[in-house]
Amino acid sequence: MKKPIRIAASVACANFAHLETDLRQLKAGGVDYLHLDFMDGRFVHNFGLDPGLMPTIRQITDTPMDCHLMIEDPERYIDRVAALGADTITIHYEATHQVQKALQQIRDAGARPGIALNPATPVHCLEYVLDDLELVTVMTVNPGAAGQRLIPAMLKKIRDVREMLERTGHDGVDLEVDGNVSFTHIPAMVQSGANVLVGGSSSIFHKDYSIPEAIKAIRDLVNGIEQAQC
Ligand code: DX5
Ligand code: ZN
């Protein structure tokens, strides 16, 4: 089963001097998700967005929110982020000792459970939680900062996750890629099996393109790949 390609805009890369304008352009451009990076300064060095931003976003747009928790012991924040209207909540495999329990907590809170894997984390750690997932995020850079370079081995990892999902009858699970999802890398990422693209400074918020131009360029790339695959 081929899943449609979805585009998620990494809001942390938006220009906060005119966030409302950016959010409206993302909606008008047909972006599927707003990808919200929450960080705690421990799991990753940086601080990211704060969940307190979510009600403000909701005042401006109804684009679904894809919440990426780069946070130690994410259980502490799952219920809050779900109550603020998260569509998807993604925790890191490396951030909790009780991965399955945390995924169940997300589902119980009414959001779609997702799991993200740091670059060095092997794919087989997904094996016993596939029934508990609706999304796998392959981190194609180390988490915590925008503007990094794709780690080339992550293309094989995308293929390995896709192969596992298909082999085990979990091909309904979304496969997201996060980090340096650039115009250059999107074709290889999609051909490797990714179906949710997180666009940050490498594409949607590219310094040389407006948001509408960047979204159109991504759509054109994706349409070209899908047509070639037909
Ligand atoms: C990594 C961040 C990046 C963010 C930046 O922790 O979460 O995912 O999207 O995107 P790029 O890599 O395009 O600057
Ligand atoms: Zn992210």
CSV table of C-alpha atoms and ligand atoms in Angstrom, one decimal:
chain,number,residue,atom,x,y,z
A,1,MET,CA,0.0,0.0,0.0
A,2,LYS,CA,1.5,3.3,-1.1
A,3,LYS,CA,0.8,6.1,1.5
A,4,PRO,CA,0.3,9.6,0.3
A,5,ILE,CA,3.2,12.0,0.9
A,6,ARG,CA,2.5,14.5,3.7
A,7,ILE,CA,4.3,17.7,4.4
A,8,ALA,CA,5.0,18.9,8.0
A,9,ALA,CA,6.4,22.4,8.5
A,10,SER,CA,8.9,22.8,11.4
A,11,VAL,CA,7.5,25.8,13.2
A,12,ALA,CA,10.7,26.4,15.2
A,13,CYS,CA,12.2,27.5,11.8
A,14,ALA,CA,9.5,30.1,11.1
A,15,ASN,CA,10.2,33.8,11.5
A,16,PHE,CA,8.6,34.7,14.8
A,17,ALA,CA,8.6,38.3,13.9
A,18,HIS,CA,5.7,37.4,11.7
A,19,LEU,CA,4.5,34.0,12.9
A,20,GLU,CA,0.9,34.6,12.1
A,21,THR,CA,1.7,35.4,8.5
A,22,ASP,CA,3.8,32.3,8.2
A,23,LEU,CA,1.1,30.1,9.7
A,24,ARG,CA,-1.5,31.5,7.3
A,25,GLN,CA,0.9,30.9,4.3
A,26,LEU,CA,1.4,27.3,5.5
A,27,LYS,CA,-2.3,26.7,5.7
A,28,ALA,CA,-2.9,28.3,2.3
A,29,GLY,CA,-0.1,26.2,0.8
A,30,GLY,CA,-1.8,23.0,2.0
A,31,VAL,CA,0.8,21.9,4.5
A,32,ASP,CA,-0.6,18.8,6.3
A,33,TYR,CA,1.0,19.3,9.7
A,34,LEU,CA,2.7,21.9,11.9
A,35,HIS,CA,5.7,20.1,13.3
A,36,LEU,CA,6.4,21.4,16.8
A,37,ASP,CA,9.8,20.7,18.3
A,38,PHE,CA,9.7,20.7,22.1
A,39,MET,CA,13.1,20.5,23.9
A,40,ASP,CA,14.2,20.4,27.5
A,41,GLY,CA,17.9,21.4,27.5
A,42,ARG,CA,18.7,17.8,28.8
A,43,PHE,CA,17.7,15.3,26.1
A,44,VAL,CA,19.1,17.8,23.7
A,45,HIS,CA,21.3,20.8,24.5
A,46,ASN,CA,18.9,23.4,23.2
A,47,PHE,CA,15.5,24.7,24.2
A,48,GLY,CA,12.8,24.6,21.6
A,49,LEU,CA,9.2,25.7,21.5
A,50,ASP,CA,7.0,25.7,24.5
A,51,PRO,CA,3.6,23.9,24.6
A,52,GLY,CA,2.2,27.2,25.8
A,53,LEU,CA,2.5,28.3,22.1
A,54,MET,CA,-0.2,25.8,21.1
A,55,PRO,CA,-3.3,27.8,22.0
A,56,THR,CA,-1.9,30.8,20.1
A,57,ILE,CA,-1.4,28.6,17.1
A,58,ARG,CA,-4.9,27.3,17.4
A,59,GLN,CA,-6.2,30.9,17.4
A,60,ILE,CA,-4.6,31.4,13.9
A,61,THR,CA,-5.0,28.0,12.1
A,62,ASP,CA,-6.5,24.6,12.4
A,63,THR,CA,-3.6,22.8,10.7
A,64,PRO,CA,-3.0,19.6,12.7
A,65,MET,CA,-0.1,19.7,15.2
A,66,ASP,CA,2.6,17.0,15.0
A,67,CYS,CA,4.4,17.3,18.4
A,68,HIS,CA,8.0,16.1,18.7
A,69,LEU,CA,9.1,15.7,22.3
A,70,MET,CA,12.9,15.9,22.5
A,71,ILE,CA,12.5,15.6,26.3
A,72,GLU,CA,13.7,13.2,29.0
A,73,ASP,CA,10.9,11.3,30.7
A,74,PRO,CA,8.3,12.6,28.2
A,75,GLU,CA,5.5,11.0,30.2
A,76,ARG,CA,5.5,14.2,32.3
A,77,TYR,CA,4.3,16.2,29.3
A,78,ILE,CA,2.1,13.9,27.2
A,79,ASP,CA,-1.2,14.6,28.9
A,80,ARG,CA,-0.6,18.4,28.7
A,81,VAL,CA,0.4,18.4,25.1
A,82,ALA,CA,-2.6,16.1,24.2
A,83,ALA,CA,-5.0,18.4,26.1
A,84,LEU,CA,-3.7,21.4,24.1
A,85,GLY,CA,-4.8,19.7,20.9
A,86,ALA,CA,-1.9,17.6,19.6
A,87,ASP,CA,-2.8,15.4,16.6
A,88,THR,CA,0.4,13.3,16.9
A,89,ILE,CA,2.8,13.1,19.9
A,90,THR,CA,6.2,11.6,19.2
A,91,ILE,CA,8.5,10.6,22.0
A,92,HIS,CA,12.1,9.4,21.6
A,93,TYR,CA,13.0,5.8,22.1
A,94,GLU,CA,16.1,6.9,24.0
A,95,ALA,CA,14.2,9.3,26.4
A,96,THR,CA,12.2,6.8,28.6
A,97,HIS,CA,12.7,3.4,30.2
A,98,GLN,CA,9.1,2.6,29.6
A,99,VAL,CA,8.6,3.1,25.8
A,100,GLN,CA,5.4,0.9,25.4
A,101,LYS,CA,3.8,2.5,28.5
A,102,ALA,CA,4.4,6.0,27.2
A,103,LEU,CA,3.0,5.1,23.8
A,104,GLN,CA,-0.1,3.8,25.4
A,105,GLN,CA,-0.4,7.0,27.5
A,106,ILE,CA,-0.4,9.0,24.3
A,107,ARG,CA,-3.2,6.9,22.8
A,108,ASP,CA,-5.2,7.0,26.0
A,109,ALA,CA,-4.8,10.8,25.9
A,110,GLY,CA,-6.4,10.9,22.5
A,111,ALA,CA,-3.4,11.6,20.2
A,112,ARG,CA,-1.6,9.5,17.6
A,113,PRO,CA,1.5,7.8,19.1
A,114,GLY,CA,4.8,8.3,17.4
A,115,ILE,CA,8.3,7.2,18.2
A,116,ALA,CA,11.5,8.9,17.0
A,117,LEU,CA,14.9,7.2,16.7
A,118,ASN,CA,18.2,9.0,17.0
A,119,PRO,CA,20.7,8.2,14.2
A,120,ALA,CA,22.6,5.6,16.2
A,121,THR,CA,19.5,3.8,17.5
A,122,PRO,CA,18.9,0.5,15.7
A,123,VAL,CA,15.6,-0.2,13.9
A,124,HIS,CA,15.0,-3.5,15.7
A,125,CYS,CA,14.0,-1.6,18.9
A,126,LEU,CA,10.6,-1.0,17.1
A,127,GLU,CA,9.8,-4.7,16.8
A,128,TYR,CA,7.7,-5.2,19.9
A,129,VAL,CA,5.9,-1.8,19.8
A,130,LEU,CA,4.7,-1.8,16.2
A,131,ASP,CA,1.1,-2.3,17.3
A,132,ASP,CA,1.4,0.7,19.6
A,133,LEU,CA,2.5,3.1,16.9
A,134,GLU,CA,1.0,5.3,14.2
A,135,LEU,CA,4.2,7.0,13.2
A,136,VAL,CA,7.9,6.4,13.2
A,137,THR,CA,10.3,9.3,12.9
A,138,VAL,CA,13.7,8.6,11.5
A,139,MET,CA,16.0,11.4,12.7
A,140,THR,CA,18.1,12.1,9.7
A,141,VAL,CA,20.3,14.4,11.7
A,142,ASN,CA,21.1,14.4,15.5
A,143,PRO,CA,18.1,16.0,17.2
A,144,GLY,CA,18.3,19.4,18.7
A,145,ALA,CA,19.3,21.9,16.1
A,146,ALA,CA,18.3,23.2,12.7
A,147,GLY,CA,20.7,23.6,9.8
A,148,GLN,CA,22.6,20.3,10.1
A,149,ARG,CA,23.7,17.9,7.3
A,150,LEU,CA,21.9,14.7,6.5
A,151,ILE,CA,23.7,11.6,7.9
A,152,PRO,CA,24.0,9.5,4.7
A,153,ALA,CA,23.5,6.1,6.5
A,154,MET,CA,20.0,7.4,7.4
A,155,LEU,CA,18.8,6.6,3.9
A,156,LYS,CA,19.4,2.9,4.5
A,157,LYS,CA,17.7,3.3,7.9
A,158,ILE,CA,14.5,4.7,6.2
A,159,ARG,CA,14.5,1.7,3.9
A,160,ASP,CA,15.0,-0.7,6.8
A,161,VAL,CA,12.1,0.8,8.7
A,162,ARG,CA,9.9,0.7,5.6
A,163,GLU,CA,10.8,-2.9,5.0
A,164,MET,CA,10.0,-3.8,8.6
A,165,LEU,CA,6.6,-2.1,8.4
A,166,GLU,CA,5.7,-3.9,5.2
A,167,ARG,CA,7.0,-7.3,6.4
A,168,THR,CA,5.0,-7.2,9.6
A,169,GLY,CA,1.8,-5.9,8.2
A,170,HIS,CA,2.2,-2.4,9.6
A,171,ASP,CA,2.3,-0.5,6.4
A,172,GLY,CA,-0.4,1.9,7.7
A,173,VAL,CA,2.2,3.4,10.0
A,174,ASP,CA,3.6,6.7,8.8
A,175,LEU,CA,7.3,7.0,8.3
A,176,GLU,CA,8.5,10.6,8.9
A,177,VAL,CA,11.9,12.0,8.2
A,178,ASP,CA,13.2,15.0,10.3
A,179,GLY,CA,16.4,16.9,9.6
A,180,ASN,CA,17.9,18.4,6.5
A,181,VAL,CA,14.8,17.5,4.4
A,182,SER,CA,16.1,19.6,1.6
A,183,PHE,CA,15.0,19.9,-2.1
A,184,THR,CA,18.1,17.8,-2.9
A,185,HIS,CA,17.4,15.0,-0.4
A,186,ILE,CA,13.6,14.7,-0.7
A,187,PRO,CA,13.7,12.4,-3.8
A,188,ALA,CA,16.0,9.9,-2.1
A,189,MET,CA,14.1,10.1,1.2
A,190,VAL,CA,10.7,9.4,-0.6
A,191,GLN,CA,12.2,6.7,-2.8
A,192,SER,CA,13.6,5.0,0.4
A,193,GLY,CA,10.1,4.9,1.9
A,194,ALA,CA,9.4,8.1,3.8
A,195,ASN,CA,5.9,9.5,3.5
A,196,VAL,CA,6.0,12.4,6.0
A,197,LEU,CA,8.5,15.2,5.3
A,198,VAL,CA,9.5,17.7,8.0
A,199,GLY,CA,10.5,20.8,6.2
A,200,GLY,CA,12.7,23.2,8.2
A,201,SER,CA,15.4,25.6,7.2
A,202,SER,CA,16.4,23.3,4.4
A,203,SER,CA,13.1,23.7,2.5
A,204,ILE,CA,9.9,25.3,3.7
A,205,PHE,CA,11.7,28.1,5.6
A,206,HIS,CA,14.6,28.3,3.1
A,207,LYS,CA,16.3,31.7,3.1
A,208,ASP,CA,16.2,31.9,-0.7
A,209,TYR,CA,12.5,31.1,-1.2
A,210,SER,CA,9.2,32.3,0.1
A,211,ILE,CA,7.0,29.8,1.9
A,212,PRO,CA,4.5,29.4,-1.0
A,213,GLU,CA,7.4,28.9,-3.4
A,214,ALA,CA,9.1,26.3,-1.2
A,215,ILE,CA,5.8,24.3,-0.7
A,216,LYS,CA,5.2,24.3,-4.4
A,217,ALA,CA,8.8,23.1,-5.1
A,218,ILE,CA,8.3,20.2,-2.6
A,219,ARG,CA,4.9,19.3,-4.1
A,220,ASP,CA,6.4,19.4,-7.6
A,221,LEU,CA,9.2,17.1,-6.5
A,222,VAL,CA,6.8,14.7,-4.8
A,223,ASN,CA,4.4,14.7,-7.7
A,224,GLY,CA,7.3,13.9,-10.1
A,225,ILE,CA,8.4,10.9,-7.9
A,226,GLU,CA,4.8,9.6,-7.6
A,227,GLN,CA,4.2,9.8,-11.3
A,228,ALA,CA,7.5,8.0,-12.1
A,229,GLN,CA,6.4,5.3,-9.6
A,230,CYS,CA,3.0,4.7,-11.3
B,1,DX5,C1,16.2,18.7,14.6
B,1,DX5,C2,15.1,19.7,14.2
B,1,DX5,C3,15.0,19.8,12.7
B,1,DX5,C4,14.3,20.9,12.2
B,1,DX5,C5,15.2,21.7,11.3
B,1,DX5,O1,16.1,18.5,16.0
B,1,DX5,O2,13.9,19.1,14.7
B,1,DX5,O3,14.2,18.8,12.6
B,1,DX5,O4,13.2,20.5,11.5
B,1,DX5,O5,15.1,21.4,10.0
B,1,DX5,P1,16.4,21.7,9.0
B,1,DX5,O6,17.3,20.5,9.3
B,1,DX5,O7,15.8,21.7,7.7
B,1,DX5,O8,17.0,22.9,9.4
B,2,ZN,ZN,11.4,17.6,15.0
